[in-house]
C-alpha positions in Angstrom: 0.0 0.0 0.0 2.8 2.4 0.8 4.4 1.8 -2.6 1.1 2.5 -4.4 0.8 5.8 -2.5 4.4 6.6 -3.3 3.9 5.8 -7.0 0.9 8.1 -7.1 2.9 10.8 -5.3 6.0 10.6 -7.6 3.7 10.3 -10.6 2.4 13.8 -9.6 5.9 15.0 -9.0 7.1 14.1 -12.5 3.9 15.5 -14.0 4.7 18.9 -12.4 8.5 18.7 -13.0 9.1 16.4 -16.0 12.8 17.3 -16.2 13.4 16.7 -12.5 15.7 13.7 -11.9 14.6 12.9 -8.3 11.0 12.3 -9.1 11.8 10.0 -11.9 14.4 8.1 -9.9 11.9 7.5 -7.0 9.0 6.6 -9.3 11.1 4.1 -11.2 12.5 2.7 -8.0 9.1 2.1 -6.5 7.7 0.5 -9.6 10.8 -1.8 -9.9 10.7 -2.7 -6.2 7.1 -4.0 -6.4 7.7 -5.8 -9.6 5.7 -3.6 -12.0 8.4 -4.1 -14.7 6.3 -3.2 -17.7 5.2 0.1 -16.1 8.8 0.7 -14.9 10.1 0.2 -18.4 7.5 2.6 -19.8 8.2 5.3 -17.3 12.0 4.9 -17.6 11.7 5.3 -21.4 9.7 8.5 -20.9 12.1 9.8 -18.2 15.1 9.2 -20.6 13.4 11.4 -23.2 12.2 14.1 -20.8 15.6 14.5 -19.1 17.6 15.0 -22.3 18.7 11.3 -22.3 20.4 11.1 -18.9 22.5 7.9 -19.0 21.2 6.7 -15.6 17.9 5.8 -17.3 19.8 3.5 -19.7 21.1 1.7 -16.7 17.6 1.4 -15.3 16.2 0.2 -18.6 19.0 -2.5 -18.5 18.1 -3.8 -15.1 14.4 -3.7 -15.7 14.9 -5.8 -18.9 17.0 -8.2 -16.9 14.2 -8.6 -14.4 11.9 -9.3 -17.3 14.3 -12.0 -18.4 15.2 -10.1 -21.6 18.9 -10.7 -21.1 20.2 -10.0 -24.6 18.4 -6.7 -24.8 19.4 -5.9 -21.2 23.1 -6.5 -22.0 23.0 -4.2 -25.0 21.4 -1.4 -23.0 23.9 -1.9 -20.2 26.8 -1.7 -22.6 25.4 1.4 -24.1 25.1 3.0 -20.7 28.6 1.9 -19.6 30.1 3.5 -22.8 28.5 6.8 -21.8 28.9 7.0 -18.1 30.6 3.9 -16.4 30.7 5.4 -12.9 26.9 5.4 -12.7 26.9 1.6 -12.5 27.2 1.9 -8.7 23.8 3.5 -8.5 22.2 0.6 -10.4 23.9 -2.0 -8.4 22.6 -0.3 -5.3 19.0 -0.5 -6.7 19.3 -4.3 -7.2 22.3 -6.3 -6.0 21.0 -9.5 -7.5 22.1 -8.3 -11.0 25.6 -9.3 -9.8 24.4 -12.9 -9.9 24.4 -12.8 -13.7 27.9 -13.7 -15.0 27.4 -11.8 -18.2 26.5 -8.6 -16.4 29.6 -9.0 -14.1 31.8 -9.6 -17.1 30.5 -6.5 -18.9 30.8 -4.3 -15.9 34.4 -5.5 -15.1 35.4 -4.8 -18.7 34.4 -1.1 -18.3 36.0 -0.9 -14.8 39.3 -1.7 -16.4 38.9 1.1 -18.9 38.3 3.8 -16.2 
């Protein structure tokens, strides 16, 4: 129930401030946490466009796709995000530590860690 209220609240926040990062981050985090992956993906795609393509949203798209078992597409998005802003990967790992259980994800991240 708290998440549903939070989703409604952050939905209002992004409606008022569509370029504001915090509202989008929290809305997406809530949707992801309660497993509403389709809606999370939809909102993340909108957030990406509304915030002048901030790379954090590519990372979010990647982990949402992973949660949806769309591994190939998730890895492509993750690589795209890592090419743009590899340091942001820490925020994504903080959102969902279980992504580190995927060997392909770990291999991809470590490849970009070496390049930093």
